[in-house]
Short mmCIF file of C-alpha atoms and ligand atoms in Angstrom, two decimals:
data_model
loop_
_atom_site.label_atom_id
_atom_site.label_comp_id
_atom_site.label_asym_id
_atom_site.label_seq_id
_atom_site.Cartn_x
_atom_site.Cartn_y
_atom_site.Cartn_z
CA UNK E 1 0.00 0.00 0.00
CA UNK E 2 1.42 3.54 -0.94
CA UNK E 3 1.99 5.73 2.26
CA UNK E 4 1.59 9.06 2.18
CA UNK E 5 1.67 12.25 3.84
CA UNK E 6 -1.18 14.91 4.52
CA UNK E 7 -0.51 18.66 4.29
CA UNK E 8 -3.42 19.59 6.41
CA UNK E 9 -5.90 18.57 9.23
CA UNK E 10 -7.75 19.47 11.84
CA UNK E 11 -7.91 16.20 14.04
CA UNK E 12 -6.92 18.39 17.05
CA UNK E 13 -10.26 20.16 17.21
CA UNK E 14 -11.34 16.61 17.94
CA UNK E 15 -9.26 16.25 20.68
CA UNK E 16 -10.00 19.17 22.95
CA UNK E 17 -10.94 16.24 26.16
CA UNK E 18 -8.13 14.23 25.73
CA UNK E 19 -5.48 13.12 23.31
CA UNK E 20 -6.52 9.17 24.16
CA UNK E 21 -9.09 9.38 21.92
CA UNK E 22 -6.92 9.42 18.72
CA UNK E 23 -5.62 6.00 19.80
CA UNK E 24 -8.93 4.80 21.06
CA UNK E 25 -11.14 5.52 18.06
CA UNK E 26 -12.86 8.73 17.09
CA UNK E 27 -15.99 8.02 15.50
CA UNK E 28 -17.10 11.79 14.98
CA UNK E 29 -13.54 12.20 13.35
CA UNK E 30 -12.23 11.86 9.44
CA UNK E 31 -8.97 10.59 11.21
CA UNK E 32 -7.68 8.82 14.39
CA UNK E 33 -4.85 6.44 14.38
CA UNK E 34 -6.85 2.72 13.47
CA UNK E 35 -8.05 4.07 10.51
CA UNK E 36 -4.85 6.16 9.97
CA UNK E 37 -2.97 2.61 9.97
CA UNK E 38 -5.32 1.03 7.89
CA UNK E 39 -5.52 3.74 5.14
CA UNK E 40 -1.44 4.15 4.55
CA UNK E 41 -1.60 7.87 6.27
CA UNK E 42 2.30 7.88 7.16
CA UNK E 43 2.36 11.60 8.90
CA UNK E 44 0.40 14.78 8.37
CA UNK E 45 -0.09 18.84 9.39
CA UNK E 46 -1.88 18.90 12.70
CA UNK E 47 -3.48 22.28 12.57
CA UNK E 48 -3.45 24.43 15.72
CA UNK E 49 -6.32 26.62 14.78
CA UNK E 50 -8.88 28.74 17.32
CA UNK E 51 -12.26 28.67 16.61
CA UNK E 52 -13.79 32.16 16.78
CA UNK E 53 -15.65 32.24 20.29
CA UNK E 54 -19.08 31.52 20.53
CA UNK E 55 -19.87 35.10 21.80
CA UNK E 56 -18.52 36.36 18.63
CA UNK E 57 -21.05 36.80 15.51
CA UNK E 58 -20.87 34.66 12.79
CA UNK E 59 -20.17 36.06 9.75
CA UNK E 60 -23.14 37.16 7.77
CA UNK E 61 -23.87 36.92 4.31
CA UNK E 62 -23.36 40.09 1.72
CA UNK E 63 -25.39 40.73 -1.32
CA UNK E 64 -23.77 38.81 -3.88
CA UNK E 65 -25.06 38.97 -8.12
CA UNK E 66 -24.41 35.10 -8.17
CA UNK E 67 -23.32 32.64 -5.61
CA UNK E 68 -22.55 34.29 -2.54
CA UNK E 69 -19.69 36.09 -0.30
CA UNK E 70 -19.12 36.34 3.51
CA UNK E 71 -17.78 38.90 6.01
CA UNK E 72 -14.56 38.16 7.73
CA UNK E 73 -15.08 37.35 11.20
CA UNK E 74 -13.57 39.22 13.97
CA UNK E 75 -10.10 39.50 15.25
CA UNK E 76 -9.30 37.16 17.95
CA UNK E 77 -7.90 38.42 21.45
CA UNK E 78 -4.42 37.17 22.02
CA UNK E 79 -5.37 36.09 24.97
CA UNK E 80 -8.47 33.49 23.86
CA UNK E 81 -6.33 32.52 21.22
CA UNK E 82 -3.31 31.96 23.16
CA UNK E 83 -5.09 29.95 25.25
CA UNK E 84 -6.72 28.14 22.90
CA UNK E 85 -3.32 27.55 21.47
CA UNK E 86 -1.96 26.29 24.73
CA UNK E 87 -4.80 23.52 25.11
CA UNK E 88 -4.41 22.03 21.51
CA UNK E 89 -0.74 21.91 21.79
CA UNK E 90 -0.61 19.90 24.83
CA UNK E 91 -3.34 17.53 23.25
CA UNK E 92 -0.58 17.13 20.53
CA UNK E 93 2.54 16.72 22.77
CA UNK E 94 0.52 14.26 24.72
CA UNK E 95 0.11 11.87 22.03
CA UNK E 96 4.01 10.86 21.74
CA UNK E 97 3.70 9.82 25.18
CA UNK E 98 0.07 7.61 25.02
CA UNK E 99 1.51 5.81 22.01
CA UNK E 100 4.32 3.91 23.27
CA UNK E 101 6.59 4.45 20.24
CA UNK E 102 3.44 4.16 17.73
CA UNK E 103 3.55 8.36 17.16
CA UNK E 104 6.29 10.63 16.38
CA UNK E 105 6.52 14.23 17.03
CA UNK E 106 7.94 15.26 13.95
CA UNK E 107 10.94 17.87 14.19
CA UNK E 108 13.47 16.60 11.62
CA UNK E 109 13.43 14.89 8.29
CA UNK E 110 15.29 11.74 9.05
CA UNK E 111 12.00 11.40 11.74
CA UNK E 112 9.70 12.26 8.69
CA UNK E 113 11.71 9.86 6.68
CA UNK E 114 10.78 7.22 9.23
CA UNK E 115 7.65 7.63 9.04
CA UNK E 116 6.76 7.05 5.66
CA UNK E 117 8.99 4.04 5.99
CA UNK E 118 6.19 2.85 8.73
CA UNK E 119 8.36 3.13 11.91
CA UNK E 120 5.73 5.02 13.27
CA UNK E 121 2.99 7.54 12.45
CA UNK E 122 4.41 11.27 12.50
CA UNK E 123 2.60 14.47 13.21
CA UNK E 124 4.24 17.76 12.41
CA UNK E 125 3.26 20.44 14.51
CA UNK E 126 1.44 23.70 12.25
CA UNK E 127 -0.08 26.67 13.85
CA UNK E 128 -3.28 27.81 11.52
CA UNK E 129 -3.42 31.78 12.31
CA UNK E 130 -0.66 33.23 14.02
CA UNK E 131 -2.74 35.13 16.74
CA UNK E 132 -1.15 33.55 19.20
CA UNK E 133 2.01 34.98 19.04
CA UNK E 134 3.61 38.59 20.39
CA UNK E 135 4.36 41.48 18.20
CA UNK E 136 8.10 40.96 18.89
CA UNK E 137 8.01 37.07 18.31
CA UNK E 138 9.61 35.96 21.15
CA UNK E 139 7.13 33.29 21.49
CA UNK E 140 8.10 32.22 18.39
CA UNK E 141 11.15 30.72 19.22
CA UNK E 142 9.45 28.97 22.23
CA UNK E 143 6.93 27.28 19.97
CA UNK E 144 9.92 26.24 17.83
CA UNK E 145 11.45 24.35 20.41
CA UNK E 146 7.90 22.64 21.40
CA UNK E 147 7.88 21.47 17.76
CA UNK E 148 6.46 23.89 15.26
CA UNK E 149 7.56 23.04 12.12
CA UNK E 150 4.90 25.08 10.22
CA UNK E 151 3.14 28.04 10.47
CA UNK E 152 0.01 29.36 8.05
CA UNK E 153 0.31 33.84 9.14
CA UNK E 154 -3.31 33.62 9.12
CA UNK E 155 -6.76 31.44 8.77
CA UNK E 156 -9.80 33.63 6.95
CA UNK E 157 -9.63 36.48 9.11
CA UNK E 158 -7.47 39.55 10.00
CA UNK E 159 -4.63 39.70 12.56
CA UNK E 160 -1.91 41.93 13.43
CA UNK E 161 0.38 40.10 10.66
CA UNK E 162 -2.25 40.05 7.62
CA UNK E 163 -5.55 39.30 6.18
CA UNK E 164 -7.08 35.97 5.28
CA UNK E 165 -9.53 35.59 1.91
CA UNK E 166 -13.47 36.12 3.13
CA UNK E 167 -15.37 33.03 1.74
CA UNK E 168 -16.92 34.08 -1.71
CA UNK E 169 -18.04 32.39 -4.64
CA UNK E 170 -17.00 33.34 -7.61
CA UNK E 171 -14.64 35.25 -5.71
CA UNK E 172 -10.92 36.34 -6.94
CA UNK E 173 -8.26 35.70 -4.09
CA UNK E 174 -7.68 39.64 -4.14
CA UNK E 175 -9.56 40.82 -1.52
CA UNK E 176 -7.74 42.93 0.93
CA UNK E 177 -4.68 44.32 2.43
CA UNK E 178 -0.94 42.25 2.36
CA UNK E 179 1.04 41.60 5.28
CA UNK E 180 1.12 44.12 7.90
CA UNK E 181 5.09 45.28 8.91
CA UNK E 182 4.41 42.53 11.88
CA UNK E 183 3.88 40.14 8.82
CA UNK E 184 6.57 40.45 7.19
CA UNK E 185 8.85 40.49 10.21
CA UNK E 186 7.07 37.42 10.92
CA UNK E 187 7.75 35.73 7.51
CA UNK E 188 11.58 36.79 8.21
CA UNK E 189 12.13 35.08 11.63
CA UNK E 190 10.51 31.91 10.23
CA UNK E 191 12.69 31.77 6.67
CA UNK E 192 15.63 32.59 9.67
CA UNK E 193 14.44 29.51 11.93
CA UNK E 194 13.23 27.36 9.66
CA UNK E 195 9.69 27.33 9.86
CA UNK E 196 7.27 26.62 7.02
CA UNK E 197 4.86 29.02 5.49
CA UNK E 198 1.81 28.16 4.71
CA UNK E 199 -0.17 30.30 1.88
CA UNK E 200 -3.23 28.96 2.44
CA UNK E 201 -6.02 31.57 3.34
CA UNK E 202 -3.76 34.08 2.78
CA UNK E 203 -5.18 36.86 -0.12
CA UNK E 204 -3.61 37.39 -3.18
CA UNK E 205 -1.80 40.71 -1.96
CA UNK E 206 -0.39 38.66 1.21
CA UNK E 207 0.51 35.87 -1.23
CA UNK E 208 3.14 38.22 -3.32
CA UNK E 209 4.54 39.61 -0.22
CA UNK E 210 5.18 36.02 0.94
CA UNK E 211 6.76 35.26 -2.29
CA UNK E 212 8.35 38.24 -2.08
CA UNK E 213 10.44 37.97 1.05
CA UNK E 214 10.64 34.25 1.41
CA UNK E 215 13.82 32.55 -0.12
CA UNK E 216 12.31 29.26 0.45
CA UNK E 217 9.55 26.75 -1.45
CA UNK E 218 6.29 28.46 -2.00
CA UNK E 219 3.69 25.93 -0.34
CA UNK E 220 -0.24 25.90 0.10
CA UNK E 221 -1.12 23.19 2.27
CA UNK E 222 -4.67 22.99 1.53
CA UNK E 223 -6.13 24.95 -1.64
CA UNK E 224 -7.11 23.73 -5.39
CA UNK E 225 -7.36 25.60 -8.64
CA UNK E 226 -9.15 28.60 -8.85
CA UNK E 227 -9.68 27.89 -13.01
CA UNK E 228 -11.46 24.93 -11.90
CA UNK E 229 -13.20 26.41 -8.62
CA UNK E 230 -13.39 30.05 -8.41
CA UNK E 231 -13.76 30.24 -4.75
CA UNK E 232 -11.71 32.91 -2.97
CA UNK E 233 -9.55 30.48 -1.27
CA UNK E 234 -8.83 29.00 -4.17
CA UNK E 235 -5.55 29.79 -6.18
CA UNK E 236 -5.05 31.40 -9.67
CA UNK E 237 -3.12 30.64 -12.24
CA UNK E 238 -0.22 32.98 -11.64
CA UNK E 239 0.13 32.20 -8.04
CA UNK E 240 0.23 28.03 -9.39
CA UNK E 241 3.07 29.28 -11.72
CA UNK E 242 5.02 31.27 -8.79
CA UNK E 243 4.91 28.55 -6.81
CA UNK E 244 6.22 25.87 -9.10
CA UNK E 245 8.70 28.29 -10.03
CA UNK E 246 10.06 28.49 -6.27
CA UNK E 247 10.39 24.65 -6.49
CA UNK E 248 7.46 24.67 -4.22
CA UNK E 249 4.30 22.70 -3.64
CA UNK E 250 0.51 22.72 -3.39
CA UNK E 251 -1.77 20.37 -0.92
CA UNK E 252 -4.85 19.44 -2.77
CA UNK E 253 -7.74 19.61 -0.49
CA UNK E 254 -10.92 17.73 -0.64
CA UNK E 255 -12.56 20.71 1.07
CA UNK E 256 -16.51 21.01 0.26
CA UNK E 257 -17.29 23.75 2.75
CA UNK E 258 -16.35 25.84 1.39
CA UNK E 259 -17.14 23.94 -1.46
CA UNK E 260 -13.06 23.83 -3.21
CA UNK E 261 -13.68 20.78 -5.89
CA UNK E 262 -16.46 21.08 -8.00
CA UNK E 263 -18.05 24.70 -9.54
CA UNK E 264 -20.82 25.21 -7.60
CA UNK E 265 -21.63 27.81 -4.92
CA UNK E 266 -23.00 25.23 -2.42
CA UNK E 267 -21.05 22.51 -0.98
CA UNK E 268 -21.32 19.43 -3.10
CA UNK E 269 -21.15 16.06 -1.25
CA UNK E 270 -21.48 14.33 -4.86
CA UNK E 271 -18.51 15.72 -5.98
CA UNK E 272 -16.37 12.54 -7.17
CA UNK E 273 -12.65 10.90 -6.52
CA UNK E 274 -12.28 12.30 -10.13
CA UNK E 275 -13.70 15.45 -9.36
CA UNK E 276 -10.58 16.15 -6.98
CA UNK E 277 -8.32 13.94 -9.68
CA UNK E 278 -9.06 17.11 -11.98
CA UNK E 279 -7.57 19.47 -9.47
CA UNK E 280 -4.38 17.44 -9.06
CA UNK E 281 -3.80 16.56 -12.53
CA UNK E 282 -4.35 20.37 -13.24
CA UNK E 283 -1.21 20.95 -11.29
CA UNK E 284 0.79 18.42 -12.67
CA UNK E 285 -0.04 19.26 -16.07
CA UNK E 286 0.52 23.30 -15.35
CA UNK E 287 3.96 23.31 -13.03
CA UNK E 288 5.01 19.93 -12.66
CA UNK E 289 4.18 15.92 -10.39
CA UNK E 290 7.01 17.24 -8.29
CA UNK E 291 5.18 20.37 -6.88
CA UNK E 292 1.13 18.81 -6.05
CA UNK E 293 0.70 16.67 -3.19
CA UNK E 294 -2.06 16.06 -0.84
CA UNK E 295 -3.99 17.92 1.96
CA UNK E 296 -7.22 17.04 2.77
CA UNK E 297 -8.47 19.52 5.93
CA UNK E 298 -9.59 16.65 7.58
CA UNK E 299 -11.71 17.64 10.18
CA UNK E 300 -11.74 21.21 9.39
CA UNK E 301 -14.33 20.57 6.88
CA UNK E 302 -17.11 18.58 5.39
CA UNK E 303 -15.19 16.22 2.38
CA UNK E 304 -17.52 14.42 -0.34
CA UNK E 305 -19.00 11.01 0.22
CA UNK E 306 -16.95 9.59 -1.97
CA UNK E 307 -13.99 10.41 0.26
CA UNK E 308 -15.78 9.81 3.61
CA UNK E 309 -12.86 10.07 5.65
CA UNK E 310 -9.01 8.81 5.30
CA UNK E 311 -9.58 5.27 4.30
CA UNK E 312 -10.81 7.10 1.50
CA UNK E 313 -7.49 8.17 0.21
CA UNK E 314 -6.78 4.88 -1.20
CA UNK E 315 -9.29 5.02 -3.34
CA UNK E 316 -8.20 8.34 -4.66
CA UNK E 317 -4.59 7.13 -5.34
CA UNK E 318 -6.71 4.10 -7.45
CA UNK E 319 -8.26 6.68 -9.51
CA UNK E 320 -4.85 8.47 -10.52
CA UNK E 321 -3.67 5.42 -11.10
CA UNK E 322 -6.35 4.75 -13.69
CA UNK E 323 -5.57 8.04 -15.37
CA UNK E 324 -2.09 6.87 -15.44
CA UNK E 325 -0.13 8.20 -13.09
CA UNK E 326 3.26 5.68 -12.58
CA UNK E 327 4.17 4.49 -9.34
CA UNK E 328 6.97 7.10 -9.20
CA UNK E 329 4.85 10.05 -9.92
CA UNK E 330 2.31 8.58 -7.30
CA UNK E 331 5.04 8.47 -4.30
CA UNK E 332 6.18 11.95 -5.51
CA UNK E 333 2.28 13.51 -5.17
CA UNK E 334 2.19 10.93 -1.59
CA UNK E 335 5.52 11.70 0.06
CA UNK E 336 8.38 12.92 -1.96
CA UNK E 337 7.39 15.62 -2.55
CA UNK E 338 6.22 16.68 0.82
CA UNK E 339 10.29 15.38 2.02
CA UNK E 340 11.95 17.53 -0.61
CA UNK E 341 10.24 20.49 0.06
CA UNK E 342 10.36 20.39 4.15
CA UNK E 343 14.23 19.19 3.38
CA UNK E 344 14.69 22.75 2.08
CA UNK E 345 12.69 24.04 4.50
CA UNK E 346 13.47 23.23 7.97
CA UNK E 347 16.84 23.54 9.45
ZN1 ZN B 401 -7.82 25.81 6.67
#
């Protein structure tokens, strides 16, 4: 069975009363570690995201001509979301120790490599929305040393370091302001330590500054092609190209709200194995098999039927298969691909 890697989930949500759970079984979840094992899922992206607080309002709905577009939600407190922060890193520090050798905190690539070659299952450690951290990013270093490996400046809302994309359909990515001066210190200190950047939710203007003052691969752990989808978190041709030309990599998502796969405003649990197929084959036909990979937002999202949850990835890898991908192209989209680019990456 082909391993593979996952550029993006949020299986920590799931975990808020205890990291045991993952081991145990969790039903409500798209992942936990038995069906992990039995689907091939070698290591992934465990997302650090806070929710906005119940006492905030949700974001409404704007008139939109066709489809529809959202307002941005608030900005989060430091303190809720440092908090929050707090409580879903210790739910992912904890599950080293409950595994007795079965899980890897991921910090360095010959762990990663491990991984994939089924030593045990590896989590790398990404924060989704930097809120948690202090304007002069001494906290970042601290997080470093826990284990993050990855950080995404911001989820679909605005911070002190830059703006994420409202949802909107049809929507262009270009919908606000780029990184704020905290931002691009911010993308600085990370290229300096080592840290991943994550592009996804980030607007278009955000995007270029990213590309801009990062000397490093160009990655968007979960987002498909806006040609295909033209959902604001999706991304456009140009920002495919400038990533494949920074020897970078895009994490297909399976993402159906907001609905990322198929054309349609509303989410679309029909949408098929080939429907995403069309996304990843996009990439590899536009910039290249060595910069597309995989990454579903488990548990951040509502995924098709056909996908279910992640003993559904086989089934995907069946379908490229069919529409011939080789077995070397298919461990460069599962793994390779994910090892090359963190190999650059990290320090
Ligand atoms: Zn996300």
């Amino acid at each position: 069975m082909l391993r593979f890697i996952d550029g993006h989930h949020d299986t920590l949500l799931e975990l808020q009363h205890g990291a045991d759970a993952f081991f145990t079984g969790l039903p409500s979840a798209h992942l936990d570690f038995p069906r992990g094992t039995k689907a091939g899922y070698a290591a992934g992206f465990f997302a650090v995201f806070s929710p906005n607080p119940e006492s905030d309002p949700a974001p409404s709905l704007l008139p939109a001509p066709a489809g529809y577009m959202k307002t941005l939600p608030p900005k989060l407190s430091r303190e809720y979301a440092l908090a929050s922060t707090m409580r879903s890193m210790a739910r992912f520090l904890q599950l080293e120790g409950l595994s007795g050798g079965a899980f890897k905190v991921i910090r360095t690539i010959t762990d990663l490599k491990k991984a994939v070659e089924g030593r045990w299952m590896g989590g790398i450690l990404h924060m989704e929305g930097a809120e948690a951290l202090d304007k002069d990013l001494d906290l970042l270093y601290v997080l470093y040393h826990a284990g993050v490996r990855s950080i995404g400046p911001v989820w679909s809302r605005p911070n002190s370091f830059g703006e994420g994309v409202p949802y909107g359909y049809p929507s262009s990515p270009d919908t606000g302001p780029g990184l704020t001066p905290e931002g691009r210190d911010l993308i600085r200190k990370c290229c300096e330590l080592g840290i991943m950047i994550d592009l996804s939710h980030l607007n278009e203007k955000g995007f270029w500054d990213v590309a801009a003052l990062s000397d490093k691969p160009l990655v968007a752990t979960h987002a498909n092609v806006h040609r295909i989808c033209p959902v604001s978190r999706n991304l456009t041709d140009p920002q495919i190209d400038q990533i494949g030309r920074s020897g970078g990599l895009i994490g297909i998502t399976y993402s159906i709200d907001p609905n990322m796969v198929t054309p349609k405003a509303e989410g679309d649990p029909e949408a098929s194995l080939e429907d995403i197929a069309e996304h990843i084959d996009y990439v590899k036909d536009r910039i290249g098999v060595e910069h597309v990979a995989l990454g579903s937002d488990f548990d951040g999202t509502v995924v098709p039927d056909a996908v279910k949850d992640v003993t559904g990835v086989p089934a995907l890898l069946n379908v490229l298969e069919k529409r011939g991908w080789t077995k070397g192209e298919l461990e460069q989209l599962t793994y390779k691909n994910w090892i090359r680019v963190l190999d650059q990456t990290w320090r």
